[in-house]
CSV table of C-alpha atoms in Angstrom, one decimal:
chain,number,residue,atom,x,y,z
A,24,UNK,CA,54.1,10.3,32.0
A,25,UNK,CA,51.3,8.3,33.7
A,26,UNK,CA,48.8,11.1,32.9
A,27,UNK,CA,50.0,11.2,29.3
A,28,UNK,CA,49.7,7.4,29.0
A,29,UNK,CA,46.1,7.6,30.4
A,30,UNK,CA,45.1,10.1,27.8
A,31,UNK,CA,46.5,8.0,25.0
A,32,UNK,CA,45.1,4.8,26.2
A,33,UNK,CA,41.6,6.4,26.6
A,34,UNK,CA,41.9,7.8,23.1
A,35,UNK,CA,42.9,4.4,21.5
A,36,UNK,CA,40.1,2.7,23.4
A,37,UNK,CA,37.6,5.3,22.1
A,38,UNK,CA,38.7,4.5,18.6
A,39,UNK,CA,38.0,0.9,19.0
A,40,UNK,CA,34.6,1.7,20.6
A,41,UNK,CA,33.7,3.8,17.5
A,42,UNK,CA,34.6,0.9,15.3
A,43,UNK,CA,32.2,-1.3,17.2
A,44,UNK,CA,29.4,1.3,17.0
A,45,UNK,CA,30.0,1.9,13.3
A,46,UNK,CA,29.7,-1.9,12.6
A,47,UNK,CA,26.0,-1.7,13.8
A,48,UNK,CA,25.3,1.0,11.2
A,49,UNK,CA,27.1,-0.7,8.1
A,50,UNK,CA,24.2,-2.8,6.9
A,51,UNK,CA,24.7,-2.4,3.2
A,52,UNK,CA,27.5,-1.8,0.7
A,53,UNK,CA,26.7,1.9,0.5
A,54,UNK,CA,26.9,2.1,4.4
A,55,UNK,CA,30.1,0.2,4.5
A,56,UNK,CA,32.0,1.9,1.7
A,57,UNK,CA,30.5,5.5,1.6
A,58,UNK,CA,28.6,5.9,5.0
A,59,UNK,CA,25.3,5.6,3.2
A,60,UNK,CA,26.0,8.8,1.2
A,61,UNK,CA,24.3,10.9,3.9
A,62,UNK,CA,26.7,12.9,5.8
A,63,UNK,CA,25.7,16.4,6.8
A,64,UNK,CA,27.9,19.5,6.4
A,65,UNK,CA,29.6,19.5,9.9
A,66,UNK,CA,30.5,15.7,9.8
A,67,UNK,CA,31.6,16.0,6.1
A,68,UNK,CA,33.8,18.9,6.8
A,69,UNK,CA,35.5,17.4,9.8
A,70,UNK,CA,36.1,14.0,8.2
A,71,UNK,CA,37.5,15.5,5.0
A,72,UNK,CA,39.9,17.8,6.9
A,73,UNK,CA,40.9,14.7,9.0
A,74,UNK,CA,41.8,12.5,6.1
A,75,UNK,CA,43.9,15.1,4.1
A,76,UNK,CA,45.8,16.2,7.2
A,77,UNK,CA,47.8,13.3,8.1
A,78,UNK,CA,51.3,12.5,9.5
A,79,UNK,CA,53.0,14.3,6.7
A,80,UNK,CA,50.9,17.4,7.2
A,81,UNK,CA,51.5,17.4,11.0
A,82,UNK,CA,54.9,16.0,11.7
A,83,UNK,CA,56.2,16.8,8.2
A,84,UNK,CA,54.7,20.2,8.1
A,85,UNK,CA,56.4,21.1,11.4
A,86,UNK,CA,59.6,19.7,10.1
A,87,UNK,CA,59.4,21.9,6.9
A,88,UNK,CA,58.8,25.0,9.2
A,89,UNK,CA,61.9,23.9,11.2
A,90,UNK,CA,64.0,23.7,8.0
A,91,UNK,CA,62.6,26.7,6.0
A,92,UNK,CA,60.5,28.8,8.3
A,93,UNK,CA,57.1,30.2,7.3
A,94,UNK,CA,57.5,29.1,3.7
A,95,UNK,CA,57.5,25.5,5.0
A,96,UNK,CA,53.8,25.9,5.0
A,97,UNK,CA,53.5,25.5,1.2
A,98,UNK,CA,53.2,21.7,1.2
A,99,UNK,CA,50.1,21.7,3.3
A,100,UNK,CA,48.9,24.9,1.7
A,101,UNK,CA,48.9,23.2,-1.7
A,102,UNK,CA,46.9,20.3,-0.1
A,103,UNK,CA,44.4,22.8,1.0
A,104,UNK,CA,44.2,24.5,-2.4
A,105,UNK,CA,43.7,21.2,-4.1
A,106,UNK,CA,40.7,20.4,-1.7
A,107,UNK,CA,39.3,23.9,-2.3
A,108,UNK,CA,39.5,23.3,-6.2
A,109,UNK,CA,37.9,19.9,-5.9
A,110,UNK,CA,35.1,21.1,-3.6
A,111,UNK,CA,34.2,24.3,-5.6
A,112,UNK,CA,34.5,22.9,-9.2
A,113,UNK,CA,34.1,19.2,-9.2
A,114,UNK,CA,32.7,17.7,-6.0
A,115,UNK,CA,29.0,18.2,-6.8
A,116,UNK,CA,29.3,16.4,-10.1
A,117,UNK,CA,31.5,13.6,-8.6
A,118,UNK,CA,28.9,13.0,-5.8
A,119,UNK,CA,26.1,12.9,-8.4
A,120,UNK,CA,27.8,10.0,-10.2
A,121,UNK,CA,26.8,7.6,-7.4
A,122,UNK,CA,29.8,5.4,-7.9
A,123,UNK,CA,32.3,3.8,-5.4
A,124,UNK,CA,35.7,4.3,-7.2
A,125,UNK,CA,37.5,6.5,-9.6
A,126,UNK,CA,37.8,3.7,-12.0
A,127,UNK,CA,34.0,3.2,-12.1
A,128,UNK,CA,33.9,6.9,-13.1
A,129,UNK,CA,36.2,6.3,-15.9
A,130,UNK,CA,34.2,3.3,-17.1
A,131,UNK,CA,31.0,5.4,-17.1
A,132,UNK,CA,32.7,8.2,-19.1
A,133,UNK,CA,34.7,6.1,-21.6
A,134,UNK,CA,32.4,3.1,-22.0
A,135,UNK,CA,33.8,0.5,-19.7
A,136,UNK,CA,37.3,0.1,-21.1
A,137,UNK,CA,39.5,1.8,-18.5
A,138,UNK,CA,38.8,0.1,-15.2
A,139,UNK,CA,41.4,-2.6,-14.5
A,140,UNK,CA,44.5,-0.6,-15.7
A,141,UNK,CA,43.5,2.7,-13.8
A,142,UNK,CA,42.5,0.4,-10.9
A,143,UNK,CA,46.0,-1.0,-10.7
A,144,UNK,CA,47.6,2.5,-10.7
A,145,UNK,CA,45.1,3.8,-8.0
A,146,UNK,CA,45.6,0.6,-5.9
A,147,UNK,CA,49.4,1.2,-5.9
A,148,UNK,CA,48.9,4.7,-4.8
A,149,UNK,CA,46.5,4.0,-2.0
A,150,UNK,CA,48.5,1.1,-0.8
A,151,UNK,CA,51.7,3.2,-0.4
A,152,UNK,CA,49.8,5.9,1.1
A,153,UNK,CA,48.4,3.6,3.8
A,154,UNK,CA,51.9,2.1,4.3
A,155,UNK,CA,53.7,5.4,4.8
A,156,UNK,CA,51.0,6.5,7.2
A,157,UNK,CA,51.4,3.3,9.1
A,158,UNK,CA,55.1,3.8,9.4
A,159,UNK,CA,54.6,7.1,11.1
A,160,UNK,CA,53.2,5.2,14.1
A,161,UNK,CA,56.9,4.2,14.8
A,162,UNK,CA,57.8,7.8,15.5
A,163,UNK,CA,54.9,8.6,17.8
A,164,UNK,CA,54.9,5.3,19.8
A,165,UNK,CA,58.7,5.7,20.3
A,166,UNK,CA,58.1,9.0,22.0
A,167,UNK,CA,55.2,7.6,24.0
A,168,UNK,CA,56.3,4.2,25.1
A,169,UNK,CA,59.9,3.8,23.9
A,170,UNK,CA,59.0,0.7,21.9
A,171,UNK,CA,60.8,-0.6,18.9
A,172,UNK,CA,59.8,0.3,15.3
A,173,UNK,CA,58.2,-3.0,14.5
A,174,UNK,CA,56.1,-3.3,17.7
A,175,UNK,CA,55.0,0.3,17.1
A,176,UNK,CA,53.9,-0.4,13.6
A,177,UNK,CA,52.0,-3.5,14.6
A,178,UNK,CA,50.3,-1.7,17.6
A,179,UNK,CA,49.1,1.3,15.7
A,180,UNK,CA,48.3,-0.6,12.5
A,181,UNK,CA,46.2,-3.2,14.3
A,182,UNK,CA,44.0,-0.6,15.9
A,183,UNK,CA,43.4,1.1,12.6
A,184,UNK,CA,42.7,-2.2,10.8
A,185,UNK,CA,40.4,-3.3,13.6
A,186,UNK,CA,38.0,-0.3,13.5
A,187,UNK,CA,38.1,0.0,9.8
A,188,UNK,CA,37.2,-3.7,9.3
A,189,UNK,CA,34.4,-3.6,11.8
A,190,UNK,CA,32.4,-0.7,10.5
A,191,UNK,CA,33.9,0.4,7.2
A,192,UNK,CA,33.4,4.1,6.3
A,193,UNK,CA,30.8,4.6,9.2
A,194,UNK,CA,33.5,3.6,11.7
A,195,UNK,CA,36.2,5.7,9.9
A,196,UNK,CA,33.8,8.7,9.8
A,197,UNK,CA,33.0,8.6,13.5
A,198,UNK,CA,36.6,8.1,14.4
A,199,UNK,CA,37.7,10.9,12.0
A,200,UNK,CA,35.4,13.3,13.7
A,201,UNK,CA,37.0,12.6,17.0
A,202,UNK,CA,40.4,12.9,15.4
A,203,UNK,CA,39.5,16.2,13.9
A,204,UNK,CA,38.5,17.7,17.3
A,205,UNK,CA,41.6,16.2,19.0
A,206,UNK,CA,43.9,17.8,16.2
A,207,UNK,CA,42.2,21.0,16.5
A,208,UNK,CA,42.6,21.2,20.3
A,209,UNK,CA,46.0,19.7,20.4
A,210,UNK,CA,47.8,21.4,17.6
A,211,UNK,CA,46.0,24.8,17.0
A,212,UNK,CA,44.8,25.6,20.4
A,213,UNK,CA,47.5,24.2,22.6
A,214,UNK,CA,50.9,23.4,20.8
A,215,UNK,CA,50.8,26.6,18.6
A,216,UNK,CA,50.5,29.2,21.3
A,217,UNK,CA,52.7,27.3,23.7
A,218,UNK,CA,55.5,27.0,21.1
A,219,UNK,CA,55.4,30.7,20.3
A,220,UNK,CA,55.5,31.7,23.9
A,221,UNK,CA,58.3,29.3,24.8
A,222,UNK,CA,60.3,30.7,21.8
A,223,UNK,CA,59.9,34.2,23.2
A,224,UNK,CA,57.3,35.5,20.9
A,225,UNK,CA,57.5,36.5,17.2
A,226,UNK,CA,59.8,39.4,17.9
A,227,UNK,CA,62.4,37.0,19.5
A,228,UNK,CA,61.9,34.6,16.8
A,229,UNK,CA,62.8,37.2,14.1
A,230,UNK,CA,65.7,38.3,16.1
A,231,UNK,CA,67.1,34.8,16.5
A,232,UNK,CA,66.6,33.4,12.9
A,233,UNK,CA,67.8,34.5,9.4
A,234,UNK,CA,65.3,36.8,7.4
A,235,UNK,CA,64.8,33.8,5.0
A,236,UNK,CA,62.8,32.1,7.7
A,237,UNK,CA,60.2,34.8,7.3
A,238,UNK,CA,60.2,35.0,3.5
A,239,UNK,CA,56.9,33.5,2.1
A,240,UNK,CA,58.7,32.1,-0.9
A,241,UNK,CA,61.8,31.0,0.9
A,242,UNK,CA,61.4,27.3,0.1
A,243,UNK,CA,61.9,28.1,-3.6
A,244,UNK,CA,59.6,28.6,-6.6
A,245,UNK,CA,60.4,25.2,-8.2
A,246,UNK,CA,59.6,23.4,-4.9
A,247,UNK,CA,56.3,25.2,-4.7
A,248,UNK,CA,55.4,24.4,-8.3
A,249,UNK,CA,56.2,20.7,-7.7
A,250,UNK,CA,54.0,20.7,-4.6
A,251,UNK,CA,51.2,22.1,-6.7
A,252,UNK,CA,51.6,19.3,-9.3
A,253,UNK,CA,51.8,16.5,-6.8
A,254,UNK,CA,49.6,17.5,-3.9
A,255,UNK,CA,47.1,20.0,-5.5
A,256,UNK,CA,46.4,17.8,-8.4
A,257,UNK,CA,46.7,14.7,-6.3
A,258,UNK,CA,43.7,16.0,-4.2
A,259,UNK,CA,41.7,16.2,-7.3
A,260,UNK,CA,42.0,12.5,-8.3
A,261,UNK,CA,42.9,10.4,-5.4
A,262,UNK,CA,40.5,7.5,-4.5
A,263,UNK,CA,40.9,8.3,-0.8
A,264,UNK,CA,39.6,11.8,-1.4
A,265,UNK,CA,36.9,10.9,-3.9
A,266,UNK,CA,35.6,8.2,-1.5
A,267,UNK,CA,35.0,10.9,1.1
A,268,UNK,CA,33.1,13.1,-1.6
A,269,UNK,CA,30.8,10.1,-2.2
A,270,UNK,CA,29.8,10.3,1.5
A,271,UNK,CA,28.2,13.7,1.1
A,272,UNK,CA,24.4,13.8,1.6
A,273,UNK,CA,23.9,16.5,-1.0
A,274,UNK,CA,25.7,18.5,-3.7
A,275,UNK,CA,25.7,21.5,-1.3
A,276,UNK,CA,27.3,19.5,1.4
A,277,UNK,CA,30.0,18.3,-1.0
A,278,UNK,CA,30.7,21.8,-2.2
A,279,UNK,CA,30.6,24.0,0.8
A,280,UNK,CA,31.6,21.3,3.5
A,281,UNK,CA,34.7,20.7,1.4
A,282,UNK,CA,35.4,24.4,1.1
A,283,UNK,CA,35.3,24.7,4.8
A,284,UNK,CA,37.8,21.8,5.2
A,285,UNK,CA,40.1,23.2,2.6
A,286,UNK,CA,40.1,26.6,4.4
A,287,UNK,CA,40.9,24.7,7.6
A,288,UNK,CA,43.9,23.1,5.8
A,289,UNK,CA,45.3,26.5,5.1
A,290,UNK,CA,45.1,27.5,8.7
A,291,UNK,CA,46.7,24.2,9.7
A,292,UNK,CA,49.5,24.8,7.2
A,293,UNK,CA,50.5,28.1,8.8
A,294,UNK,CA,50.2,26.7,12.3
A,295,UNK,CA,52.6,23.9,11.6
A,296,UNK,CA,55.2,26.2,10.0
A,297,UNK,CA,55.1,28.6,12.9
A,298,UNK,CA,55.5,25.7,15.3
A,299,UNK,CA,58.4,24.5,13.3
A,300,UNK,CA,60.0,28.0,13.2
A,301,UNK,CA,59.6,28.2,17.0
A,302,UNK,CA,61.3,24.8,17.4
A,303,UNK,CA,64.2,26.1,15.4
A,304,UNK,CA,64.7,28.8,18.0
A,305,UNK,CA,64.5,26.4,20.9
A,306,UNK,CA,66.5,23.6,19.4
A,307,UNK,CA,68.7,25.0,16.6
A,308,UNK,CA,70.8,21.7,16.0
A,309,UNK,CA,68.4,18.8,15.8
A,310,UNK,CA,69.6,15.8,13.8
A,311,UNK,CA,66.5,15.8,11.6
A,312,UNK,CA,63.9,18.5,10.9
A,313,UNK,CA,61.3,15.7,11.3
A,314,UNK,CA,62.3,15.4,15.0
A,315,UNK,CA,61.2,18.9,15.6
A,316,UNK,CA,57.5,18.0,16.5
A,317,UNK,CA,58.3,15.1,18.9
A,318,UNK,CA,61.1,17.2,20.6
A,319,UNK,CA,59.0,20.3,21.2
A,320,UNK,CA,56.1,18.2,22.5
A,321,UNK,CA,58.3,16.0,24.8
A,322,UNK,CA,60.4,18.8,26.3
A,323,UNK,CA,58.1,21.9,26.4
A,324,UNK,CA,54.6,20.9,27.2
A,325,UNK,CA,53.1,20.2,30.6
A,326,UNK,CA,51.9,16.8,31.7
A,327,UNK,CA,48.4,16.0,30.4
A,328,UNK,CA,48.8,18.6,27.5
A,329,UNK,CA,51.6,16.6,26.2
A,330,UNK,CA,49.5,13.5,26.1
A,331,UNK,CA,46.7,15.3,24.3
A,332,UNK,CA,49.1,16.8,21.7
A,333,UNK,CA,50.6,13.4,21.1
A,334,UNK,CA,47.1,12.0,20.7
A,335,UNK,CA,46.6,14.8,18.2
A,336,UNK,CA,49.6,13.5,16.1
A,337,UNK,CA,48.3,10.0,16.5
A,338,UNK,CA,44.9,11.2,15.2
A,339,UNK,CA,46.5,12.8,12.2
A,340,UNK,CA,48.3,9.5,11.3
A,341,UNK,CA,45.3,7.4,12.0
A,342,UNK,CA,42.8,9.4,10.0
A,343,UNK,CA,45.0,9.3,6.8
A,344,UNK,CA,45.9,5.6,7.4
A,345,UNK,CA,42.3,4.4,7.7
A,346,UNK,CA,41.1,6.5,4.8
A,347,UNK,CA,43.9,5.2,2.6
A,348,UNK,CA,43.2,1.6,3.8
A,349,UNK,CA,39.5,1.5,2.9
A,350,UNK,CA,40.2,3.2,-0.4
A,351,UNK,CA,43.0,0.6,-1.1
A,352,UNK,CA,40.5,-2.3,-0.2
A,353,UNK,CA,37.7,-0.8,-2.2
A,354,UNK,CA,39.9,-0.5,-5.4
A,355,UNK,CA,41.3,-4.0,-4.9
A,356,UNK,CA,37.9,-5.5,-4.5
A,357,UNK,CA,35.7,-3.5,-6.9
A,358,UNK,CA,38.1,-2.5,-9.6
A,359,UNK,CA,40.6,-5.4,-9.7
A,360,UNK,CA,39.5,-8.7,-8.1
A,361,UNK,CA,35.8,-8.5,-9.2
A,362,UNK,CA,36.6,-7.6,-12.7
A,363,UNK,CA,39.3,-10.2,-13.1
A,364,UNK,CA,37.0,-13.0,-11.8
A,365,UNK,CA,34.2,-11.7,-14.0
A,366,UNK,CA,31.9,-11.3,-11.0
A,367,UNK,CA,28.3,-10.5,-11.9
A,368,UNK,CA,26.4,-8.4,-9.3
A,369,UNK,CA,22.9,-9.6,-10.4
A,370,UNK,CA,20.7,-12.5,-9.5
A,371,UNK,CA,22.2,-12.6,-6.0
A,372,UNK,CA,25.6,-14.1,-7.1
A,373,UNK,CA,27.4,-11.5,-5.0
A,374,UNK,CA,25.0,-12.0,-2.0
A,375,UNK,CA,27.0,-10.3,0.8
A,376,UNK,CA,29.0,-7.5,-0.4
A,377,UNK,CA,29.6,-6.0,3.1
A,378,UNK,CA,31.2,-9.3,4.1
A,379,UNK,CA,33.4,-9.3,1.0
A,380,UNK,CA,34.6,-5.7,1.5
A,381,UNK,CA,35.3,-6.3,5.1
A,382,UNK,CA,37.4,-9.3,4.2
A,383,UNK,CA,39.4,-7.1,1.8
A,384,UNK,CA,40.0,-4.4,4.4
A,385,UNK,CA,41.4,-7.1,6.6
A,386,UNK,CA,43.6,-8.6,3.9
A,387,UNK,CA,44.8,-5.3,2.8
A,388,UNK,CA,45.4,-4.1,6.3
A,389,UNK,CA,47.7,-7.1,7.1
A,390,UNK,CA,49.5,-6.4,3.8
A,391,UNK,CA,50.0,-2.7,4.8
A,392,UNK,CA,51.5,-3.6,8.1
A,393,UNK,CA,53.8,-6.2,6.7
A,394,UNK,CA,54.9,-3.9,4.0
A,395,UNK,CA,55.4,-1.1,6.5
A,396,UNK,CA,57.6,-3.3,8.6
A,397,UNK,CA,59.8,-4.4,5.5
A,398,UNK,CA,60.1,-1.0,3.9
A,399,UNK,CA,62.9,1.4,4.6
A,400,UNK,CA,62.8,4.5,2.4
A,401,UNK,CA,59.1,5.8,2.7
A,402,UNK,CA,59.7,9.0,1.1
A,403,UNK,CA,60.9,7.3,-2.1
A,404,UNK,CA,57.9,4.9,-2.1
A,405,UNK,CA,55.4,7.7,-1.5
A,406,UNK,CA,57.0,9.8,-4.3
A,407,UNK,CA,56.7,6.9,-6.7
A,408,UNK,CA,53.0,6.5,-5.8
A,409,UNK,CA,52.2,10.2,-6.2
A,410,UNK,CA,54.1,10.5,-9.5
A,411,UNK,CA,52.3,7.4,-10.9
A,412,UNK,CA,48.9,8.8,-9.8
A,413,UNK,CA,49.4,12.3,-11.3
A,414,UNK,CA,51.4,11.3,-14.2
A,415,UNK,CA,49.1,8.4,-15.2
A,416,UNK,CA,45.6,9.3,-14.1
A,417,UNK,CA,45.2,13.1,-13.9
A,418,UNK,CA,44.8,13.7,-17.6
A,419,UNK,CA,42.2,10.9,-18.4
A,420,UNK,CA,40.2,11.8,-15.2
A,421,UNK,CA,40.0,15.7,-15.7
A,422,UNK,CA,39.8,15.2,-19.5
A,423,UNK,CA,36.8,13.1,-19.0
A,424,UNK,CA,35.1,15.6,-16.8
A,425,UNK,CA,36.0,18.6,-19.0
A,426,UNK,CA,36.4,17.5,-22.6
A,427,UNK,CA,33.7,15.6,-24.3
A,428,UNK,CA,35.9,14.7,-27.3
A,429,UNK,CA,38.3,12.6,-25.1
A,430,UNK,CA,38.0,8.8,-26.0
A,431,UNK,CA,38.6,5.5,-24.3
A,432,UNK,CA,41.6,4.9,-26.5
A,433,UNK,CA,43.0,8.3,-25.6
A,434,UNK,CA,42.5,7.6,-21.8
A,435,UNK,CA,44.2,4.2,-22.0
A,436,UNK,CA,47.1,5.6,-23.9
A,437,UNK,CA,47.4,8.5,-21.5
A,438,UNK,CA,47.5,6.1,-18.5
A,439,UNK,CA,50.0,3.9,-20.1
A,440,UNK,CA,52.3,6.5,-21.6
A,441,UNK,CA,52.2,8.8,-18.5
A,442,UNK,CA,52.9,6.0,-16.1
A,443,UNK,CA,55.8,4.5,-18.2
A,444,UNK,CA,57.2,7.9,-18.8
A,445,UNK,CA,57.2,8.6,-15.1
A,446,UNK,CA,58.8,5.3,-14.2
A,447,UNK,CA,61.5,5.7,-17.0
A,448,UNK,CA,62.3,9.2,-16.0
A,449,UNK,CA,62.6,8.4,-12.3
A,450,UNK,CA,65.2,5.7,-13.3
A,451,UNK,CA,67.1,8.3,-15.2
A,452,UNK,CA,66.7,11.5,-13.1
A,453,UNK,CA,66.3,9.9,-9.7
A,454,UNK,CA,63.2,9.1,-7.7
A,455,UNK,CA,63.2,12.3,-5.8
A,456,UNK,CA,63.7,14.6,-8.9
A,457,UNK,CA,61.1,17.0,-10.1
A,458,UNK,CA,61.4,16.3,-13.8
A,459,UNK,CA,59.6,12.8,-13.9
A,460,UNK,CA,56.3,14.2,-12.9
A,461,UNK,CA,56.7,17.3,-15.2
A,462,UNK,CA,57.5,15.4,-18.3
A,463,UNK,CA,55.3,12.4,-17.5
A,464,UNK,CA,52.3,14.8,-17.2
A,465,UNK,CA,53.1,16.4,-20.4
A,466,UNK,CA,53.5,13.1,-22.2
A,467,UNK,CA,50.2,11.9,-20.9
A,468,UNK,CA,48.4,15.1,-22.0
A,469,UNK,CA,49.9,15.1,-25.4
A,470,UNK,CA,49.0,11.3,-26.2
A,471,UNK,CA,45.5,11.9,-24.6
A,472,UNK,CA,44.7,14.7,-27.0
A,473,UNK,CA,46.3,13.2,-30.1
A,474,UNK,CA,44.9,9.7,-29.8
A,475,UNK,CA,41.5,11.1,-28.8
A,476,UNK,CA,41.4,13.2,-32.0
A,477,UNK,CA,42.6,10.3,-34.1
A,478,UNK,CA,40.0,7.8,-33.0
A,479,UNK,CA,36.2,7.8,-33.3
A,480,UNK,CA,34.4,9.9,-30.7
A,481,UNK,CA,32.8,8.2,-27.7
A,482,UNK,CA,29.5,6.6,-28.5
A,483,UNK,CA,26.6,9.0,-28.2
A,484,UNK,CA,24.7,6.7,-26.0
A,485,UNK,CA,27.6,6.4,-23.5
A,486,UNK,CA,28.0,10.2,-23.4
A,487,UNK,CA,24.2,10.6,-23.0
A,488,UNK,CA,24.2,8.2,-20.0
A,489,UNK,CA,27.3,10.0,-18.6
A,490,UNK,CA,25.5,13.4,-18.8
A,491,UNK,CA,22.5,11.9,-17.1
A,492,UNK,CA,24.7,10.6,-14.2
A,493,UNK,CA,26.5,13.9,-13.9
A,494,UNK,CA,23.1,15.7,-13.7
A,495,UNK,CA,21.9,13.2,-11.1
A,496,UNK,CA,19.1,11.9,-13.3
A,497,UNK,CA,20.0,8.3,-13.1
A,498,UNK,CA,19.8,6.5,-9.7
A,499,UNK,CA,22.6,4.5,-8.2
A,500,UNK,CA,22.6,0.9,-9.4
A,501,UNK,CA,20.7,-1.3,-6.8
A,502,UNK,CA,22.8,-3.3,-4.4
A,503,UNK,CA,22.7,-6.9,-4.3
A,504,UNK,CA,23.1,-7.2,-0.5
A,505,UNK,CA,20.0,-9.0,0.9
A,506,UNK,CA,17.2,-7.1,2.4
A,507,UNK,CA,16.1,-3.5,2.0
A,508,UNK,CA,18.6,-0.6,2.5
A,509,UNK,CA,18.1,0.9,5.9
A,510,UNK,CA,16.1,4.1,6.0
A,511,UNK,CA,17.7,7.4,6.7
A,512,UNK,CA,19.0,7.5,10.2
């Protein structure tokens, strides 16, 4: 294992070095939170693919392939479809808004009345996403170094918090590009062909497994529909995803760079399902489907390659964890803390926003690590977060983008009713049931339409300002950080 350990240690050291380098570039709030809004197509595509393909897509995707066969790809496929929809239909308009958070977008659209409530919902979602990603370190470091769960979470979490705190989005972008390359080599170019060959090829896999393993719809229509509601729609409205859209250097980059990343997700989805199917042939009686990835890597890959593939799994987890962490800190600082304190960003009162956001990443990072250590059932926690996100925020966000008659009262009612409906239905049906998100979303939609039609239309001046921002005719509000914003690098 010495060679494998060396590969992993070099990789982790490289992540910290990227964090240090990113710190030198993060001179303004825009640099720190959205990488200066100047990423080109190649870097944008790689970092977007890196953040959406995390531990659940890699370890969980292989586990679903182990359990259901090729139809196990559907979870990651719906993530890719959501990213494609976001990129083709919404990303250019989102990028032109020149905001930092989803709640700021809602304030612009509805007249400054939806920020704190929507911020609380988005903060809960991003926090739990960061927590569940951090917990995944336990699985990987257990395979690597045979360390206990708490130490694994602290080790992995500390590295992510360190490079995220140092350079913000610049550090995360640089590390995500490395992680994208490592994942592509480790999972697609190495693990996939090796797993298929070790299982005897596709002919042997078909001979050994039931025909249901090769049925594209074998996972079940209801499950696929639920994946679409949770993951496809979740991609459209998550702060972690929008914050990456804000990094695009142009409308074209946001649209076509995101389309490339979404297509990559579809390829990654099929690869994970095929690897899991091969693992079922090799290890038909594993205790848990989620053990399939670690088992096939540990037992079937040669020295050195094993270290690279485990680094790929670590990359998948780190990219999602760091993206969720900066999103969580951005929402906590800009949408909740600043509003509750009544902070004004003029006359130099908020004189060092980079320092403030860096402190919030550190605080949120410590909170994520502590929560990850204390939490047991991560699946339930993540389900609650996604249900609240989709049930509470999908309708007011998409409604604001697509329906000019939507009002602030309708948006607030949709957030409140959708969120409460989801919570109440989870208490009745069970946290992992499909019904809460179905009915919660319908309740949110009904209330949004009815209340919007029953209240006065949004002020014409607010809508005019909104249309100007969507068209890119209004510049981003000037930052209050001292000194000029650095020129394009």
